[in-house]
């Protein structure tokens, strides 16, 4: 069982907050698709012998590609890999790219999960974020998605946006839950240095919301999502029963995956690899029959730290039985000792053989996780 991630690094416009690898959509992308397909051919042995249970088209903006090109990638993946019958096949869509005919097309290509980047239902936020769509277009895109017959639909929202109050955030969530979505990814805005927001912050023209307001909005999110029947299975991810993202869950559960395209990561429990973040270098090196990636063999300490980093953010937490099996007594004792003080403060709870963040703990998850890192790898 393995996953495949495809990175489509093109956007029509760059959002003020976004630090993902992307460039403005070039006139000719067929050479990129050729390279992507060649990369799949060259690197398929990375997940050799495993059937593929999830495929995820992310970006950048996969919905800027014509259906023909998206279909070309999927067709080649089916030739190269054993795709499971009930494979979860997700595509990220930007609301202003899609119409009923495009949606019909991706349904025909066998995508069975759609992720819409709505971000906010307030035009004021969308303008500040430099999104291409407005709230009305977002609503239409979501309705069109349901009308096209997709039922496994997730949307992305951002909270903690400068100028967004708790009342605004509540209204955003109420609007969200008025649709029959099955999943929500809601991220607190992070201001990354190499973005327009990063530069505005440095110049003093953008002020982050204060910590108390941040915490308030996070609590509102947890409360509203729960009341709407969603389970918070990861800090930023909420799903109805049976609709957790299988692809993302596989990252958190150490399932192998192959990442194709510039900046994509791959992982097979023994090594981690990451592709060059440059489309031209990516295409040229593939043309020379040599994928351009760096990588590292994972030491036991790195594997331990990666397990903590991913598992503690989920509702399943740290599995002590797994720790004992994979990292022996030393790893087990280290976890128990570190967890002690967090349990005393009510930041971590133990349920059977699992250590899980409490709601209070989730608010400072990054600090708690860094305390669990084995020394030398912080
Ligand atoms: C790869 S990105 C975008 C996918 C798609 N191109 C779109 O714009 O909707 C995936 C999601 O990460 C979130 N995101 C990206 N940068 C962020 C940031 N700096 N702070 C918070 N959320 C962010 C956004 O919600 C975004 O939809
Ligand atoms: S958020 Fe999406 S559309 Fe905006 S720049 Fe990033 S990848 Fe492109």
Short mmCIF file of C-alpha atoms and ligand atoms in Angstrom, two decimals:
data_model
loop_
_atom_site.label_atom_id
_atom_site.label_comp_id
_atom_site.label_asym_id
_atom_site.label_seq_id
_atom_site.Cartn_x
_atom_site.Cartn_y
_atom_site.Cartn_z
CA UNK A 1 0.00 0.00 0.00
CA UNK A 2 1.56 3.31 -1.08
CA UNK A 3 0.65 6.84 -2.13
CA UNK A 4 1.61 9.00 -5.09
CA UNK A 5 1.79 12.80 -4.91
CA UNK A 6 1.94 14.90 -8.08
CA UNK A 7 3.07 18.52 -7.77
CA UNK A 8 1.73 20.89 -10.44
CA UNK A 9 3.84 24.01 -9.80
CA UNK A 10 1.82 26.56 -11.78
CA UNK A 11 -0.45 29.38 -10.63
CA UNK A 12 -2.18 32.14 -12.58
CA UNK A 13 -1.57 34.63 -9.75
CA UNK A 14 0.52 34.43 -6.60
CA UNK A 15 -1.28 34.66 -3.25
CA UNK A 16 0.24 36.97 -0.63
CA UNK A 17 0.78 34.24 1.99
CA UNK A 18 1.90 31.27 -0.10
CA UNK A 19 5.30 29.70 0.35
CA UNK A 20 4.68 26.54 -1.69
CA UNK A 21 6.88 26.05 -4.74
CA UNK A 22 5.12 27.56 -7.77
CA UNK A 23 5.70 29.80 -10.77
CA UNK A 24 3.34 31.81 -12.96
CA UNK A 25 1.71 29.50 -15.51
CA UNK A 26 3.93 29.37 -18.60
CA UNK A 27 2.55 29.27 -22.15
CA UNK A 28 3.85 25.76 -22.76
CA UNK A 29 3.46 23.14 -20.09
CA UNK A 30 3.50 19.99 -22.21
CA UNK A 31 7.29 19.65 -21.75
CA UNK A 32 6.64 19.70 -18.00
CA UNK A 33 4.02 16.93 -18.28
CA UNK A 34 6.45 14.88 -20.42
CA UNK A 35 9.08 15.28 -17.69
CA UNK A 36 6.61 14.33 -14.96
CA UNK A 37 5.66 11.16 -16.80
CA UNK A 38 9.33 10.29 -17.40
CA UNK A 39 10.04 10.83 -13.71
CA UNK A 40 7.27 8.34 -12.82
CA UNK A 41 8.85 5.81 -15.20
CA UNK A 42 12.35 6.35 -13.77
CA UNK A 43 11.41 6.29 -10.10
CA UNK A 44 8.66 3.69 -9.90
CA UNK A 45 10.99 1.25 -8.08
CA UNK A 46 10.90 3.58 -5.04
CA UNK A 47 7.58 1.97 -4.10
CA UNK A 48 8.29 -1.34 -5.86
CA UNK A 49 5.94 -4.21 -5.12
CA UNK A 50 3.30 -2.01 -3.52
CA UNK A 51 -0.15 -1.29 -4.81
CA UNK A 52 -1.22 2.35 -4.91
CA UNK A 53 -4.06 3.26 -2.54
CA UNK A 54 -4.02 7.06 -2.90
CA UNK A 55 -3.10 9.56 -5.61
CA UNK A 56 -3.04 13.30 -4.86
CA UNK A 57 -2.71 16.11 -7.41
CA UNK A 58 -1.56 19.20 -5.47
CA UNK A 59 0.21 22.42 -6.16
CA UNK A 60 0.48 25.08 -7.19
CA UNK A 61 -2.77 24.71 -9.03
CA UNK A 62 -3.62 21.41 -10.73
CA UNK A 63 -6.85 22.93 -12.07
CA UNK A 64 -4.91 25.20 -14.47
CA UNK A 65 -4.05 22.15 -16.59
CA UNK A 66 -6.31 21.17 -19.46
CA UNK A 67 -8.18 17.91 -18.84
CA UNK A 68 -6.25 16.26 -21.63
CA UNK A 69 -2.92 16.78 -19.83
CA UNK A 70 -4.29 15.69 -16.45
CA UNK A 71 -5.69 12.57 -18.14
CA UNK A 72 -2.34 11.89 -19.79
CA UNK A 73 -0.64 11.79 -16.37
CA UNK A 74 -3.29 9.52 -14.85
CA UNK A 75 -3.24 7.12 -17.81
CA UNK A 76 0.50 6.67 -17.52
CA UNK A 77 0.28 6.10 -13.76
CA UNK A 78 -2.25 3.31 -14.41
CA UNK A 79 0.18 1.68 -16.86
CA UNK A 80 3.12 1.92 -14.46
CA UNK A 81 1.57 1.07 -11.09
CA UNK A 82 -0.94 -1.35 -9.69
CA UNK A 83 -3.72 1.07 -8.73
CA UNK A 84 -6.13 -0.36 -6.17
CA UNK A 85 -9.81 -0.51 -7.18
CA UNK A 86 -10.93 1.84 -4.44
CA UNK A 87 -7.92 4.15 -4.77
CA UNK A 88 -8.61 7.63 -3.34
CA UNK A 89 -7.81 10.08 -6.17
CA UNK A 90 -7.82 13.73 -5.08
CA UNK A 91 -7.35 16.95 -7.02
CA UNK A 92 -6.92 20.47 -5.61
CA UNK A 93 -9.11 22.96 -7.48
CA UNK A 94 -9.19 26.75 -7.38
CA UNK A 95 -12.79 28.03 -7.46
CA UNK A 96 -12.30 30.37 -10.42
CA UNK A 97 -10.84 27.66 -12.69
CA UNK A 98 -13.78 25.34 -12.69
CA UNK A 99 -17.15 25.10 -14.43
CA UNK A 100 -19.65 22.25 -14.85
CA UNK A 101 -17.96 20.94 -17.98
CA UNK A 102 -14.48 20.83 -16.34
CA UNK A 103 -15.94 19.09 -13.28
CA UNK A 104 -17.67 16.53 -15.49
CA UNK A 105 -14.29 15.97 -17.13
CA UNK A 106 -12.39 15.26 -13.93
CA UNK A 107 -15.17 12.94 -12.78
CA UNK A 108 -14.76 11.02 -16.01
CA UNK A 109 -11.02 10.79 -15.33
CA UNK A 110 -11.94 8.94 -12.11
CA UNK A 111 -11.05 11.59 -9.56
CA UNK A 112 -13.23 10.74 -6.56
CA UNK A 113 -12.19 13.45 -4.08
CA UNK A 114 -12.09 17.19 -4.66
CA UNK A 115 -10.33 19.82 -2.56
CA UNK A 116 -11.51 23.39 -3.15
CA UNK A 117 -9.25 26.25 -2.04
CA UNK A 118 -11.91 28.62 -0.74
CA UNK A 119 -9.80 30.17 2.08
CA UNK A 120 -12.52 32.59 3.26
CA UNK A 121 -16.11 33.53 2.49
CA UNK A 122 -15.33 37.24 3.03
CA UNK A 123 -14.35 39.31 0.01
CA UNK A 124 -12.25 41.55 2.25
CA UNK A 125 -10.04 38.60 3.25
CA UNK A 126 -9.87 37.26 -0.30
CA UNK A 127 -8.64 40.64 -1.56
CA UNK A 128 -5.98 40.85 1.14
CA UNK A 129 -4.88 37.26 0.40
CA UNK A 130 -4.67 38.20 -3.30
CA UNK A 131 -6.93 35.33 -4.33
CA UNK A 132 -8.36 35.26 -7.84
CA UNK A 133 -11.91 34.47 -6.75
CA UNK A 134 -14.56 36.20 -4.66
CA UNK A 135 -17.02 34.70 -2.19
CA UNK A 136 -19.80 34.42 -4.75
CA UNK A 137 -17.58 32.45 -7.14
CA UNK A 138 -16.55 30.19 -4.26
CA UNK A 139 -20.19 29.36 -3.50
CA UNK A 140 -20.95 28.66 -7.14
CA UNK A 141 -17.85 26.45 -7.48
CA UNK A 142 -18.89 24.40 -4.47
CA UNK A 143 -22.47 24.00 -5.71
CA UNK A 144 -21.22 23.04 -9.19
CA UNK A 145 -18.92 20.45 -7.58
CA UNK A 146 -21.85 18.77 -5.81
CA UNK A 147 -23.99 19.00 -8.95
CA UNK A 148 -21.25 17.22 -10.91
CA UNK A 149 -21.80 14.24 -8.60
CA UNK A 150 -18.83 14.57 -6.22
CA UNK A 151 -19.73 13.71 -2.66
CA UNK A 152 -16.25 13.42 -1.10
CA UNK A 153 -15.62 17.17 -1.06
CA UNK A 154 -13.21 19.05 1.17
CA UNK A 155 -12.46 22.76 1.37
CA UNK A 156 -9.48 24.77 2.64
CA UNK A 157 -9.99 27.75 4.93
CA UNK A 158 -7.49 30.11 6.56
CA UNK A 159 -8.15 31.83 9.89
CA UNK A 160 -6.13 34.28 11.95
CA UNK A 161 -6.05 36.63 8.94
CA UNK A 162 -5.23 40.25 9.90
CA UNK A 163 -8.52 42.10 10.23
CA UNK A 164 -10.57 38.92 10.79
CA UNK A 165 -12.48 38.99 14.08
CA UNK A 166 -13.90 36.00 15.95
CA UNK A 167 -17.35 37.06 14.75
CA UNK A 168 -16.12 36.99 11.13
CA UNK A 169 -14.58 33.56 11.70
CA UNK A 170 -17.82 32.22 13.19
CA UNK A 171 -19.71 33.48 10.13
CA UNK A 172 -17.14 31.79 7.85
CA UNK A 173 -17.58 28.48 9.64
CA UNK A 174 -21.37 28.73 9.63
CA UNK A 175 -21.36 29.35 5.90
CA UNK A 176 -18.95 26.41 5.44
CA UNK A 177 -21.11 23.98 7.39
CA UNK A 178 -24.22 25.05 5.50
CA UNK A 179 -22.83 22.96 2.62
CA UNK A 180 -22.71 19.17 2.70
CA UNK A 181 -18.91 18.99 2.71
CA UNK A 182 -17.35 15.89 4.21
CA UNK A 183 -14.01 17.36 5.21
CA UNK A 184 -12.42 20.67 6.16
CA UNK A 185 -8.77 21.71 6.30
CA UNK A 186 -8.51 24.92 8.35
CA UNK A 187 -5.07 26.46 8.77
CA UNK A 188 -4.02 29.33 10.96
CA UNK A 189 -2.29 31.90 8.74
CA UNK A 190 1.48 31.61 9.00
CA UNK A 191 3.46 34.55 7.72
CA UNK A 192 6.47 33.18 5.87
CA UNK A 193 9.44 35.51 5.26
CA UNK A 194 9.64 34.94 1.49
CA UNK A 195 6.09 35.97 0.72
CA UNK A 196 4.35 39.30 0.11
CA UNK A 197 2.93 39.08 3.64
CA UNK A 198 6.43 38.39 5.02
CA UNK A 199 7.71 41.56 3.36
CA UNK A 200 4.71 43.60 4.54
CA UNK A 201 5.27 42.40 8.09
CA UNK A 202 8.93 43.41 7.92
CA UNK A 203 7.98 46.87 6.67
CA UNK A 204 5.35 47.18 9.40
CA UNK A 205 2.40 47.41 6.97
CA UNK A 206 0.82 44.13 8.13
CA UNK A 207 0.16 43.28 11.74
CA UNK A 208 -0.50 39.72 12.86
CA UNK A 209 -3.51 39.12 15.06
CA UNK A 210 -2.64 38.76 18.73
CA UNK A 211 -2.15 35.43 20.52
CA UNK A 212 -5.37 35.63 22.48
CA UNK A 213 -7.44 36.19 19.33
CA UNK A 214 -5.56 33.31 17.62
CA UNK A 215 -6.33 30.96 20.47
CA UNK A 216 -9.95 32.11 20.48
CA UNK A 217 -10.37 31.39 16.77
CA UNK A 218 -8.79 27.94 17.18
CA UNK A 219 -11.22 27.12 20.00
CA UNK A 220 -14.16 28.35 17.93
CA UNK A 221 -13.01 26.09 15.08
CA UNK A 222 -12.83 23.02 17.31
CA UNK A 223 -16.21 23.74 18.86
CA UNK A 224 -18.10 24.56 15.63
CA UNK A 225 -16.59 21.64 13.73
CA UNK A 226 -17.54 19.21 16.48
CA UNK A 227 -21.08 20.54 16.62
CA UNK A 228 -21.33 20.12 12.84
CA UNK A 229 -20.39 16.42 13.20
CA UNK A 230 -16.73 16.64 12.21
CA UNK A 231 -13.91 14.81 13.93
CA UNK A 232 -10.63 16.67 14.41
CA UNK A 233 -8.32 13.86 13.36
CA UNK A 234 -5.32 16.16 12.94
CA UNK A 235 -4.67 19.69 14.24
CA UNK A 236 -5.81 21.35 10.99
CA UNK A 237 -7.98 18.57 9.55
CA UNK A 238 -11.60 17.72 10.30
CA UNK A 239 -13.58 14.96 8.66
CA UNK A 240 -16.96 13.29 8.92
CA UNK A 241 -16.70 9.62 9.94
CA UNK A 242 -15.35 7.64 6.98
CA UNK A 243 -14.09 10.74 5.17
CA UNK A 244 -10.65 11.41 6.65
CA UNK A 245 -8.13 12.11 3.91
CA UNK A 246 -6.56 8.72 3.29
CA UNK A 247 -3.67 10.34 1.44
CA UNK A 248 -2.69 12.74 4.23
CA UNK A 249 -3.29 10.11 6.87
CA UNK A 250 -0.73 7.94 5.12
CA UNK A 251 1.90 10.69 5.64
CA UNK A 252 1.11 10.66 9.33
CA UNK A 253 1.12 6.87 9.57
CA UNK A 254 4.49 6.26 7.91
CA UNK A 255 3.05 4.73 4.74
CA UNK A 256 5.41 4.93 1.76
CA UNK A 257 4.81 7.53 -0.91
CA UNK A 258 6.39 8.69 -4.12
CA UNK A 259 6.31 12.44 -4.85
CA UNK A 260 6.64 13.52 -8.48
CA UNK A 261 7.31 17.03 -9.79
CA UNK A 262 9.50 19.92 -8.60
CA UNK A 263 9.75 20.25 -4.79
CA UNK A 264 7.85 16.99 -4.20
CA UNK A 265 8.96 14.76 -1.33
CA UNK A 266 9.17 10.96 -1.26
CA UNK A 267 9.43 8.62 1.70
CA UNK A 268 9.78 4.87 2.03
CA UNK A 269 10.58 4.40 5.72
CA UNK A 270 14.31 4.00 4.98
CA UNK A 271 14.94 7.19 3.05
CA UNK A 272 13.46 10.58 2.31
CA UNK A 273 14.02 12.40 -0.96
CA UNK A 274 13.07 15.86 -2.18
CA UNK A 275 13.06 17.13 -5.74
CA UNK A 276 14.69 20.35 -6.91
CA UNK A 277 12.49 23.46 -6.52
CA UNK A 278 13.03 24.72 -10.05
CA UNK A 279 10.91 23.74 -13.07
CA UNK A 280 13.64 24.34 -15.67
CA UNK A 281 16.30 22.38 -13.77
CA UNK A 282 13.72 19.68 -13.12
CA UNK A 283 12.81 19.28 -16.80
CA UNK A 284 16.44 19.42 -17.99
CA UNK A 285 17.70 16.81 -15.59
CA UNK A 286 14.84 14.42 -16.42
CA UNK A 287 15.66 14.90 -20.12
CA UNK A 288 19.18 13.75 -19.24
CA UNK A 289 17.69 10.65 -17.63
CA UNK A 290 18.60 11.77 -14.14
CA UNK A 291 15.92 12.97 -11.76
CA UNK A 292 17.21 15.93 -9.73
CA UNK A 293 16.63 15.21 -6.07
CA UNK A 294 18.45 15.19 -2.80
CA UNK A 295 17.91 12.63 -0.14
CA UNK A 296 18.94 11.12 3.11
CA UNK A 297 18.95 7.66 4.58
CA UNK A 298 16.93 7.86 7.77
CA UNK A 299 18.83 7.21 10.98
CA UNK A 300 16.89 5.62 13.82
CA UNK A 301 16.87 9.00 15.58
CA UNK A 302 15.43 10.78 12.52
CA UNK A 303 12.75 8.12 12.17
CA UNK A 304 11.89 8.51 15.84
CA UNK A 305 11.62 12.30 15.55
CA UNK A 306 9.57 12.10 12.37
CA UNK A 307 7.19 9.68 14.00
CA UNK A 308 6.69 12.03 16.96
CA UNK A 309 6.28 15.09 14.75
CA UNK A 310 3.54 13.53 12.67
CA UNK A 311 1.76 11.28 15.14
CA UNK A 312 1.38 13.79 17.95
CA UNK A 313 -0.60 16.13 15.67
CA UNK A 314 -3.22 13.41 15.10
CA UNK A 315 -6.12 12.08 17.17
CA UNK A 316 -4.30 8.74 17.43
CA UNK A 317 -1.25 10.33 19.05
CA UNK A 318 1.89 8.41 19.95
CA UNK A 319 1.31 4.66 19.92
CA UNK A 320 3.39 3.32 22.81
CA UNK A 321 3.23 -0.25 21.54
CA UNK A 322 4.64 0.88 18.20
CA UNK A 323 7.35 2.88 20.00
CA UNK A 324 8.39 -0.16 22.02
CA UNK A 325 8.52 -2.36 18.93
CA UNK A 326 10.28 0.10 16.63
CA UNK A 327 12.51 2.00 19.07
CA UNK A 328 12.91 -0.51 21.89
CA UNK A 329 13.18 0.22 25.57
CA UNK A 330 15.34 3.29 25.12
CA UNK A 331 12.77 5.03 22.90
CA UNK A 332 9.90 3.94 25.15
CA UNK A 333 11.53 5.21 28.34
CA UNK A 334 12.42 8.50 26.66
CA UNK A 335 8.79 9.06 25.67
CA UNK A 336 7.40 8.17 29.09
CA UNK A 337 9.85 10.51 30.83
CA UNK A 338 9.18 13.40 28.46
CA UNK A 339 5.40 12.93 28.57
CA UNK A 340 5.29 13.10 32.40
CA UNK A 341 5.32 16.87 32.83
CA UNK A 342 2.88 17.46 29.96
CA UNK A 343 0.44 15.02 31.55
CA UNK A 344 0.76 16.87 34.86
CA UNK A 345 -0.09 20.16 33.13
CA UNK A 346 -3.08 18.61 31.35
CA UNK A 347 -1.51 19.09 27.91
CA UNK A 348 -1.28 15.37 27.09
CA UNK A 349 -3.59 12.53 28.09
CA UNK A 350 -3.09 8.78 27.89
CA UNK A 351 -5.85 6.65 26.37
CA UNK A 352 -5.01 2.95 26.59
CA UNK A 353 -1.59 2.71 24.96
CA UNK A 354 -1.71 6.08 23.20
CA UNK A 355 -0.47 9.53 24.24
CA UNK A 356 -2.72 12.22 22.81
CA UNK A 357 -2.72 16.04 22.93
CA UNK A 358 -5.59 17.59 24.89
CA UNK A 359 -7.32 20.64 23.36
CA UNK A 360 -5.08 22.82 25.52
CA UNK A 361 -2.04 20.90 24.27
CA UNK A 362 -3.10 21.32 20.64
CA UNK A 363 -2.78 25.09 21.04
CA UNK A 364 0.95 24.80 21.74
CA UNK A 365 1.57 21.63 19.75
CA UNK A 366 4.76 22.93 18.10
CA UNK A 367 6.38 23.61 21.49
CA UNK A 368 5.37 20.23 22.87
CA UNK A 369 6.61 18.38 19.77
CA UNK A 370 9.97 20.13 19.93
CA UNK A 371 10.38 18.98 23.56
CA UNK A 372 9.94 15.39 22.38
CA UNK A 373 12.64 15.62 19.72
CA UNK A 374 15.64 13.40 20.47
CA UNK A 375 18.60 15.67 21.20
CA UNK A 376 20.79 16.57 18.26
CA UNK A 377 17.84 16.60 15.84
CA UNK A 378 15.75 19.52 17.10
C1 LIG B 1 -0.92 24.04 -1.86
S1 LIG B 1 -1.88 25.16 -1.10
C2 LIG B 1 -3.06 25.60 -2.31
C3 LIG B 1 -3.80 24.76 -3.20
C4 LIG B 1 -4.51 25.57 -4.26
N1 LIG B 1 -3.59 26.11 -5.19
C5 LIG B 1 -5.25 26.74 -3.67
O1 LIG B 1 -4.73 27.85 -3.70
O2 LIG B 1 -6.35 26.56 -3.19
C6 LIG B 1 -2.82 24.23 0.07
C7 LIG B 1 -3.43 25.07 1.18
O3 LIG B 1 -2.50 25.46 2.14
C8 LIG B 1 -3.01 26.58 2.85
N2 LIG B 1 -1.89 27.52 3.02
C9 LIG B 1 -0.90 27.77 2.16
N3 LIG B 1 -0.04 28.69 2.68
C10 LIG B 1 -0.52 29.03 3.91
C11 LIG B 1 -0.10 29.92 4.94
N4 LIG B 1 1.00 30.66 4.81
N5 LIG B 1 -0.83 29.99 6.07
C12 LIG B 1 -1.94 29.23 6.21
N6 LIG B 1 -2.39 28.38 5.27
C13 LIG B 1 -1.70 28.28 4.13
C14 LIG B 1 -4.14 27.16 2.03
O4 LIG B 1 -5.35 26.94 2.69
C15 LIG B 1 -4.07 26.36 0.75
O5 LIG B 1 -5.33 26.12 0.19
S1 LIG B 2 -2.25 29.35 -2.45
FE1 LIG B 2 -2.58 28.10 -4.26
S2 LIG B 2 -3.08 29.56 -5.91
FE2 LIG B 2 -2.20 30.75 -4.27
S3 LIG B 2 -0.05 30.91 -4.84
FE3 LIG B 2 -0.26 29.16 -3.43
S4 LIG B 2 -0.51 27.40 -4.70
FE4 LIG B 2 -0.89 29.22 -5.99
#
